[in-house]
Short mmCIF file of C-alpha atoms in Angstrom, two decimals:
data_model
loop_
_atom_site.label_atom_id
_atom_site.label_comp_id
_atom_site.label_asym_id
_atom_site.label_seq_id
_atom_site.Cartn_x
_atom_site.Cartn_y
_atom_site.Cartn_z
CA UNK A 8 25.23 71.69 189.57
CA UNK A 9 24.33 75.25 190.43
CA UNK A 10 23.15 75.93 186.93
CA UNK A 11 21.00 72.79 186.94
CA UNK A 12 19.33 73.89 190.14
CA UNK A 13 18.58 77.25 188.63
CA UNK A 14 17.08 75.63 185.53
CA UNK A 15 14.72 73.44 187.57
CA UNK A 16 11.05 74.50 187.17
CA UNK A 17 9.72 76.61 189.91
CA UNK A 18 7.71 74.67 192.47
CA UNK A 19 4.04 75.18 193.09
CA UNK A 20 4.60 76.96 196.38
CA UNK A 21 7.23 79.19 194.86
CA UNK A 22 4.91 80.04 192.02
CA UNK A 23 2.16 81.10 194.43
CA UNK A 24 4.54 83.13 196.56
CA UNK A 25 5.79 84.93 193.48
CA UNK A 26 2.26 85.66 192.35
CA UNK A 27 1.32 86.94 195.79
CA UNK A 28 4.45 89.12 195.98
CA UNK A 29 3.63 90.62 192.61
CA UNK A 30 0.08 91.40 193.69
CA UNK A 31 1.32 92.96 196.94
CA UNK A 32 3.75 95.26 195.15
CA UNK A 33 1.18 96.47 192.67
CA UNK A 34 -0.66 99.52 194.07
CA UNK A 35 -3.34 99.40 191.34
CA UNK A 36 -4.91 96.10 192.42
CA UNK A 37 -7.45 96.43 195.25
CA UNK A 38 -7.24 94.19 198.32
CA UNK A 39 -10.43 92.17 197.58
CA UNK A 40 -9.22 91.44 194.06
CA UNK A 41 -5.89 90.28 195.44
CA UNK A 42 -7.69 87.90 197.84
CA UNK A 43 -9.85 86.47 195.04
CA UNK A 44 -6.76 85.93 192.89
CA UNK A 45 -5.05 84.12 195.73
CA UNK A 46 -8.07 81.84 196.21
CA UNK A 47 -8.21 81.19 192.47
CA UNK A 48 -4.54 80.12 192.35
CA UNK A 49 -5.02 77.90 195.39
CA UNK A 50 -8.05 76.08 193.88
CA UNK A 51 -6.24 75.68 190.57
CA UNK A 52 -3.19 74.25 192.33
CA UNK A 53 -5.32 71.72 194.23
CA UNK A 54 -6.98 70.56 191.01
CA UNK A 55 -3.59 70.15 189.36
CA UNK A 56 -2.31 68.14 192.32
CA UNK A 57 -5.34 65.80 192.32
CA UNK A 58 -5.19 65.23 188.59
CA UNK A 59 -1.50 64.24 188.83
CA UNK A 60 -1.76 62.10 191.97
CA UNK A 61 -5.11 60.28 191.53
CA UNK A 62 -4.68 56.99 189.70
CA UNK A 63 -6.85 56.37 186.68
CA UNK A 64 -9.57 53.79 187.38
CA UNK A 65 -10.54 51.26 184.78
CA UNK A 66 -14.05 50.72 186.13
CA UNK A 67 -16.98 53.11 185.63
CA UNK A 68 -18.21 52.89 189.26
CA UNK A 69 -14.82 53.81 190.74
CA UNK A 70 -14.60 56.78 188.39
CA UNK A 71 -18.10 57.90 189.46
CA UNK A 72 -17.13 57.62 193.12
CA UNK A 73 -13.95 59.60 192.52
CA UNK A 74 -15.64 62.46 190.67
CA UNK A 75 -18.78 62.68 192.82
CA UNK A 76 -17.22 64.58 195.79
CA UNK A 77 -15.52 67.03 193.46
CA UNK A 78 -18.65 67.73 191.39
CA UNK A 79 -21.43 67.58 193.96
CA UNK A 80 -19.90 68.63 197.28
CA UNK A 81 -17.97 71.86 197.14
CA UNK A 82 -17.50 71.80 200.91
CA UNK A 83 -15.45 68.58 200.70
CA UNK A 84 -12.64 70.24 198.69
CA UNK A 85 -9.20 70.35 200.32
CA UNK A 86 -8.12 73.99 199.96
CA UNK A 87 -4.91 73.69 201.89
CA UNK A 88 -3.79 75.30 205.10
CA UNK A 89 -4.10 78.83 203.72
CA UNK A 90 -7.93 78.58 203.26
CA UNK A 91 -10.30 77.36 205.97
CA UNK A 92 -14.05 77.63 206.37
CA UNK A 93 -15.17 79.52 209.39
CA UNK A 94 -17.07 77.56 212.03
CA UNK A 95 -20.18 79.70 211.67
CA UNK A 96 -20.23 79.33 207.89
CA UNK A 97 -22.00 76.25 206.50
CA UNK A 98 -20.67 74.40 203.49
CA UNK A 99 -22.84 74.38 200.39
CA UNK A 100 -24.16 71.04 199.12
CA UNK A 101 -25.31 71.34 195.54
CA UNK A 102 -27.79 68.59 194.66
CA UNK A 103 -27.66 66.98 198.10
CA UNK A 104 -31.07 65.96 199.53
CA UNK A 105 -31.73 67.47 202.93
CA UNK A 106 -34.23 65.20 204.76
CA UNK A 107 -34.94 67.74 207.49
CA UNK A 108 -36.65 70.03 204.98
CA UNK A 109 -39.00 67.30 203.77
CA UNK A 110 -39.68 66.12 207.30
CA UNK A 111 -40.75 69.61 208.30
CA UNK A 112 -43.10 69.85 205.32
CA UNK A 113 -44.57 66.46 206.14
CA UNK A 114 -45.19 67.54 209.71
CA UNK A 115 -46.81 70.75 208.49
CA UNK A 116 -49.11 68.85 206.11
CA UNK A 117 -50.01 66.41 208.89
CA UNK A 118 -50.87 69.28 211.22
CA UNK A 119 -52.97 70.95 208.53
CA UNK A 120 -54.92 67.74 207.90
CA UNK A 121 -55.59 67.38 211.62
CA UNK A 122 -56.76 70.97 211.76
CA UNK A 123 -59.06 70.29 208.81
CA UNK A 124 -60.69 67.38 210.61
CA UNK A 125 -61.11 69.36 213.81
CA UNK A 126 -62.00 72.60 212.06
CA UNK A 127 -63.59 75.21 214.25
CA UNK A 128 -67.01 76.08 212.79
CA UNK A 129 -68.21 78.30 215.62
CA UNK A 130 -70.96 77.81 218.22
CA UNK A 131 -74.74 78.05 218.20
CA UNK A 132 -77.11 79.06 220.98
CA UNK A 133 -80.70 77.78 221.15
CA UNK A 134 -83.39 77.00 223.72
CA UNK A 135 -85.91 74.15 224.13
CA UNK A 136 -89.27 74.01 225.88
CA UNK A 137 -92.22 71.62 225.69
CA UNK A 138 -95.74 73.01 225.34
CA UNK A 139 -97.97 70.52 227.20
CA UNK A 140 -101.16 72.24 226.17
CA UNK A 141 -100.50 72.04 222.42
CA UNK A 142 -98.28 68.92 222.64
CA UNK A 143 -95.44 70.54 220.76
CA UNK A 144 -91.71 71.09 221.16
CA UNK A 145 -90.71 74.77 220.97
CA UNK A 146 -87.26 75.39 219.49
CA UNK A 147 -85.86 78.92 219.65
CA UNK A 148 -82.73 79.58 217.54
CA UNK A 149 -81.05 82.49 219.34
CA UNK A 150 -77.63 83.24 217.84
CA UNK A 151 -74.39 81.87 216.40
CA UNK A 152 -70.84 83.09 217.02
CA UNK A 153 -67.42 82.73 215.38
CA UNK A 154 -68.70 81.25 212.12
CA UNK A 155 -66.09 80.64 209.39
CA UNK A 156 -65.98 83.01 206.42
CA UNK A 157 -67.30 81.42 203.23
CA UNK A 158 -67.33 84.48 200.94
CA UNK A 159 -64.38 86.23 199.32
CA UNK A 160 -65.11 89.40 201.28
CA UNK A 161 -64.32 87.55 204.55
CA UNK A 162 -67.91 87.14 205.77
CA UNK A 163 -70.85 84.74 205.35
CA UNK A 164 -74.61 84.91 204.80
CA UNK A 165 -75.73 82.30 207.36
CA UNK A 166 -79.07 80.63 207.99
CA UNK A 167 -80.14 77.49 209.88
CA UNK A 168 -82.27 74.48 208.89
CA UNK A 169 -83.98 72.57 211.73
CA UNK A 170 -85.30 68.99 211.72
CA UNK A 171 -86.86 66.86 214.46
CA UNK A 172 -85.84 63.42 213.26
CA UNK A 173 -87.06 61.00 212.16
CA UNK A 174 -89.83 63.29 210.81
CA UNK A 175 -89.03 64.96 207.51
CA UNK A 176 -90.65 68.28 208.35
CA UNK A 177 -88.14 71.12 208.06
CA UNK A 178 -87.99 74.70 209.32
CA UNK A 179 -85.56 77.39 208.26
CA UNK A 180 -84.45 80.74 209.68
CA UNK A 181 -84.02 83.95 207.75
CA UNK A 182 -80.73 84.68 205.98
CA UNK A 183 -78.49 87.22 207.73
CA UNK A 184 -76.24 89.11 205.36
CA UNK A 185 -72.47 89.54 205.73
CA UNK A 186 -71.95 88.50 209.34
CA UNK A 187 -70.06 85.83 211.27
CA UNK A 188 -72.04 86.41 214.48
CA UNK A 189 -75.72 86.41 213.46
CA UNK A 190 -78.60 86.93 215.91
CA UNK A 191 -81.62 84.90 214.73
CA UNK A 192 -84.07 84.91 217.67
CA UNK A 193 -86.65 82.81 215.78
CA UNK A 194 -89.01 80.21 217.28
CA UNK A 195 -90.32 77.02 215.66
CA UNK A 196 -92.95 74.52 216.81
CA UNK A 197 -92.77 70.76 216.23
CA UNK A 198 -96.00 68.85 217.03
CA UNK A 199 -94.92 65.71 218.91
CA UNK A 200 -96.31 63.76 221.90
CA UNK A 201 -94.24 64.10 225.06
CA UNK A 202 -93.76 60.32 225.28
CA UNK A 203 -91.99 60.28 221.89
CA UNK A 204 -89.36 62.91 222.76
CA UNK A 205 -87.01 60.25 224.11
CA UNK A 206 -86.60 58.70 220.63
CA UNK A 207 -86.39 61.98 218.69
CA UNK A 208 -83.26 63.83 217.54
CA UNK A 209 -82.91 67.56 216.97
CA UNK A 210 -80.82 68.25 213.87
CA UNK A 211 -79.60 71.74 212.93
CA UNK A 212 -77.63 72.52 209.78
CA UNK A 213 -75.91 75.90 209.33
CA UNK A 214 -75.56 77.09 205.73
CA UNK A 215 -74.03 80.01 203.88
CA UNK A 216 -76.48 81.48 201.36
CA UNK A 217 -75.23 81.97 197.80
CA UNK A 218 -77.40 83.68 195.22
CA UNK A 219 -75.77 82.24 192.10
CA UNK A 220 -74.57 78.77 193.15
CA UNK A 221 -75.20 75.94 195.58
CA UNK A 222 -75.32 76.99 199.21
CA UNK A 223 -72.23 76.03 201.22
CA UNK A 224 -72.70 73.99 204.36
CA UNK A 225 -70.87 75.46 207.37
CA UNK A 226 -71.59 72.65 209.85
CA UNK A 227 -74.22 70.83 211.85
CA UNK A 228 -75.39 70.09 215.39
CA UNK A 229 -77.22 66.89 216.38
CA UNK A 230 -78.84 66.66 219.83
CA UNK A 231 -79.48 62.95 220.46
CA UNK A 232 -80.91 63.31 223.96
CA UNK A 233 -83.49 66.08 224.27
CA UNK A 234 -83.69 65.53 228.04
CA UNK A 235 -79.94 65.97 228.52
CA UNK A 236 -80.29 69.35 230.25
CA UNK A 237 -83.78 69.22 231.81
CA UNK A 238 -87.27 67.74 231.46
CA UNK A 239 -88.20 70.65 229.14
CA UNK A 240 -90.99 71.78 231.45
CA UNK A 241 -89.28 75.18 231.44
CA UNK A 242 -87.21 76.91 228.78
CA UNK A 243 -83.67 75.49 228.71
CA UNK A 244 -80.82 77.49 227.17
CA UNK A 245 -78.17 75.38 225.36
CA UNK A 246 -74.82 76.15 223.71
CA UNK A 247 -73.30 73.65 221.26
CA UNK A 248 -70.18 73.54 219.08
CA UNK A 249 -70.95 73.39 215.38
CA UNK A 250 -69.40 70.23 213.94
CA UNK A 251 -67.68 70.42 210.57
CA UNK A 252 -69.69 68.81 207.75
CA UNK A 253 -69.85 69.10 203.97
CA UNK A 254 -73.32 67.62 203.47
CA UNK A 255 -76.41 67.08 205.57
CA UNK A 256 -76.39 63.79 207.47
CA UNK A 257 -80.17 63.71 207.69
CA UNK A 258 -81.61 60.18 207.90
CA UNK A 259 -82.85 58.73 204.62
CA UNK A 260 -85.33 56.46 206.36
CA UNK A 261 -85.53 52.77 207.31
CA UNK A 262 -86.74 49.56 205.71
CA UNK A 263 -88.09 46.44 207.41
CA UNK A 264 -87.85 43.05 205.73
CA UNK A 265 -87.55 39.38 206.69
CA UNK A 266 -85.22 36.68 205.39
CA UNK A 267 -85.99 32.96 205.26
CA UNK A 268 -83.95 30.19 203.63
CA UNK A 269 -85.04 26.61 202.88
CA UNK A 270 -81.88 24.50 202.42
CA UNK A 271 -83.70 21.44 201.05
CA UNK A 272 -85.42 23.44 198.31
CA UNK A 273 -82.57 25.91 197.82
CA UNK A 274 -85.00 28.84 198.10
CA UNK A 275 -84.37 32.25 199.63
CA UNK A 276 -87.41 34.40 200.44
CA UNK A 277 -87.10 38.10 201.19
CA UNK A 278 -90.36 39.68 202.36
CA UNK A 279 -90.46 43.47 202.12
CA UNK A 280 -92.71 44.50 205.01
CA UNK A 281 -92.65 48.32 205.16
CA UNK A 282 -90.57 51.49 205.22
CA UNK A 283 -90.75 54.52 207.48
CA UNK A 284 -89.62 58.15 207.47
CA UNK A 285 -88.34 58.07 203.90
CA UNK A 286 -86.75 61.14 202.40
CA UNK A 287 -89.17 63.33 200.44
CA UNK A 288 -88.12 63.39 196.78
CA UNK A 289 -91.05 65.28 195.19
CA UNK A 290 -91.95 68.96 195.44
CA UNK A 291 -95.17 67.90 197.18
CA UNK A 292 -93.14 66.78 200.20
CA UNK A 293 -93.78 63.08 199.53
CA UNK A 294 -92.37 60.25 197.44
CA UNK A 295 -93.65 57.38 195.26
CA UNK A 296 -91.46 54.62 196.70
CA UNK A 297 -90.86 51.07 195.58
CA UNK A 298 -88.18 48.52 196.54
CA UNK A 299 -85.76 46.89 194.09
CA UNK A 300 -83.79 43.78 195.14
CA UNK A 301 -80.78 42.51 193.15
CA UNK A 302 -79.15 39.09 193.59
CA UNK A 303 -75.34 39.28 193.44
CA UNK A 304 -73.24 36.15 192.96
CA UNK A 305 -69.42 36.36 192.81
CA UNK A 306 -69.64 40.04 191.85
CA UNK A 307 -72.21 39.53 189.07
CA UNK A 308 -75.81 40.69 189.21
CA UNK A 309 -77.87 37.66 188.26
CA UNK A 310 -81.43 38.79 188.87
CA UNK A 311 -83.41 41.81 189.98
CA UNK A 312 -86.99 42.04 191.20
CA UNK A 313 -89.10 44.88 192.57
CA UNK A 314 -92.22 45.56 194.58
CA UNK A 315 -95.27 47.60 193.64
CA UNK A 316 -95.21 51.43 193.77
CA UNK A 317 -96.88 53.24 196.67
CA UNK A 318 -98.07 56.73 195.76
CA UNK A 319 -97.59 59.91 197.82
CA UNK A 320 -96.26 58.44 201.05
CA UNK A 321 -93.13 58.40 203.19
CA UNK A 322 -94.27 55.37 205.22
CA UNK A 323 -95.29 52.70 202.69
CA UNK A 324 -96.48 49.19 203.63
CA UNK A 325 -95.79 46.36 201.14
CA UNK A 326 -95.90 42.84 202.65
CA UNK A 327 -94.60 41.46 199.34
CA UNK A 328 -92.37 38.37 198.99
CA UNK A 329 -89.41 38.16 196.60
CA UNK A 330 -88.03 34.65 195.95
CA UNK A 331 -84.62 33.57 194.62
CA UNK A 332 -83.42 30.00 193.91
CA UNK A 333 -79.95 29.55 195.42
CA UNK A 334 -78.17 26.20 195.96
CA UNK A 335 -76.87 25.67 199.52
CA UNK A 336 -73.25 25.46 198.35
CA UNK A 337 -73.57 28.95 196.79
CA UNK A 338 -74.87 30.77 199.87
CA UNK A 339 -71.36 31.90 200.78
CA UNK A 340 -70.98 33.56 197.37
CA UNK A 341 -74.20 35.57 197.16
CA UNK A 342 -75.55 38.80 198.62
CA UNK A 343 -78.65 40.94 198.18
CA UNK A 344 -78.52 44.60 197.20
CA UNK A 345 -81.69 46.44 198.29
CA UNK A 346 -82.58 49.87 196.88
CA UNK A 347 -85.53 52.04 197.85
CA UNK A 348 -86.45 54.07 194.76
CA UNK A 349 -88.71 57.01 194.04
CA UNK A 350 -90.81 56.47 190.93
CA UNK A 351 -90.94 59.37 188.49
CA UNK A 352 -93.36 59.41 185.57
CA UNK A 353 -91.13 61.84 183.65
CA UNK A 354 -87.38 61.31 183.81
CA UNK A 355 -85.27 58.79 185.70
CA UNK A 356 -86.29 57.13 188.95
CA UNK A 357 -84.22 58.44 191.87
CA UNK A 358 -82.52 56.42 194.61
CA UNK A 359 -83.72 57.26 198.11
CA UNK A 360 -81.35 54.89 199.91
CA UNK A 361 -79.66 51.50 199.69
CA UNK A 362 -78.43 48.69 201.91
CA UNK A 363 -76.85 45.26 201.46
CA UNK A 364 -77.16 41.87 203.21
CA UNK A 365 -74.87 38.88 202.81
CA UNK A 366 -71.78 37.13 204.16
CA UNK A 367 -69.55 39.94 202.89
CA UNK A 368 -71.84 42.80 203.95
CA UNK A 369 -71.08 45.06 206.90
CA UNK A 370 -72.74 45.57 210.27
CA UNK A 371 -76.40 44.69 210.57
CA UNK A 372 -76.56 43.37 207.00
CA UNK A 373 -74.04 40.63 207.81
CA UNK A 374 -75.63 39.87 211.21
CA UNK A 375 -79.10 39.50 209.68
CA UNK A 376 -77.74 37.12 207.03
CA UNK A 377 -75.90 34.95 209.57
CA UNK A 378 -78.98 34.79 211.80
CA UNK A 379 -81.03 33.57 208.81
CA UNK A 380 -78.50 30.80 208.13
CA UNK A 381 -78.43 29.82 211.82
CA UNK A 382 -82.24 29.39 211.92
CA UNK A 383 -83.31 27.82 208.60
CA UNK A 384 -87.00 27.71 207.61
CA UNK A 385 -87.74 30.57 210.04
CA UNK A 386 -88.43 34.16 208.87
CA UNK A 387 -86.07 36.64 210.57
CA UNK A 388 -87.23 40.29 210.41
CA UNK A 389 -85.20 43.44 211.22
CA UNK A 390 -85.24 47.18 210.61
CA UNK A 391 -82.33 48.49 208.51
CA UNK A 392 -81.28 52.14 208.07
CA UNK A 393 -80.91 53.31 204.49
CA UNK A 394 -77.56 54.64 203.33
CA UNK A 395 -76.56 56.92 200.49
CA UNK A 396 -75.69 55.28 197.19
CA UNK A 397 -71.89 55.42 197.01
CA UNK A 398 -69.83 56.10 193.93
CA UNK A 399 -68.28 52.64 194.14
CA UNK A 400 -71.73 51.07 193.92
CA UNK A 401 -72.50 53.11 190.80
CA UNK A 402 -69.28 51.91 189.21
CA UNK A 403 -70.15 48.36 190.20
CA UNK A 404 -73.53 48.64 188.49
CA UNK A 405 -71.86 49.76 185.28
CA UNK A 406 -69.68 46.64 185.26
CA UNK A 407 -72.44 44.12 186.00
CA UNK A 408 -73.00 41.28 183.58
CA UNK A 409 -76.20 40.30 181.83
CA UNK A 410 -79.05 38.93 183.93
CA UNK A 411 -79.97 35.29 184.35
CA UNK A 412 -83.57 34.95 183.22
CA UNK A 413 -84.26 32.16 185.72
CA UNK A 414 -82.85 34.05 188.69
CA UNK A 415 -80.84 31.05 189.91
CA UNK A 416 -77.28 31.27 191.18
CA UNK A 417 -75.07 28.62 189.57
CA UNK A 418 -72.95 26.32 191.64
CA UNK A 419 -69.23 27.06 191.79
CA UNK A 420 -67.54 26.00 188.55
CA UNK A 421 -65.05 23.11 188.74
CA UNK A 422 -61.43 24.04 188.04
CA UNK A 423 -60.38 23.82 184.43
CA UNK A 424 -58.50 20.69 183.46
CA UNK A 425 -54.84 21.23 182.57
#
């Protein structure tokens, strides 16, 4: 019996104790090496114990669940009573997703987007005064402070453009080199009757001059009410924050037309009356405008018609009628796309501005259409502001089908028989 006990294999604990005793008695092995050896034997022992005690699973999912903690989460290993993680030390998680990191990045990106929308573009100082003798508004651009840097050297080359809308006449200050706090001190005179000041807007655009590329826009200031501070009988000093903008929001002009629909005849008449304060497209400071009207039915352009061309004017008068034949049951499927164009003898005609009327239009275009349907056989006239031609509209034009030579919108097709 005694010999059998001696022949029994040494237990795991006994094996570790023997190994530790050997390492303690050896003076050549440093202390840190002895500790690493002890940890190595402990981890090896734990693996041997798990491999002998864990039952083999016949299913793939159970095997994946059994191996996942051992392969992916080192901190979940059972290292026995001789090895414990300190409370201040965090366990490593290889491959584990940590949501708090992504949440912090999302919050940072959200804050940066908010800061972009409310970007500080500095302030501008100017003064206003009305000259009763010459019937003109005097605008003095004094200074700007805390402008953003647009150049790589950390400065800008700012200047200011000034409009008195809706007139297209423009003034511009001198360019000040390499400064974020320019002092302009320049005066400009806008001829305008005093009675019209209530409907005028002062628009100022701040730009960064670039010699070899397009000038960068820093921001803009729009003063809707010129009498906000005083009656302008004396010089009034005004400070305004410069609003962030990437392009000038100067008005493109307005168009006036009337709509009239005859349900019995199925006839829609659009009368182009006139336009005012159109954007100048030629180097002469004028345009050669005409109006093009397209009939859209279920997303297809069926017919287009246009007015005559008016030469060298920003306020053309047409009084021309454009007629389309549309059945009453198709009125909910159609809309009119109106474009004010600038005729060019050489090259392509340019778009000054566009607008749309119909059941699926937005804002005033939808209201004008509904008012026409509510009062049949009666011409309904309104002014409409022109908008920039959007990229989506250009893509839509590229996908339009061929035109219907008769300009009539077909009735809705009956469903196909099974």
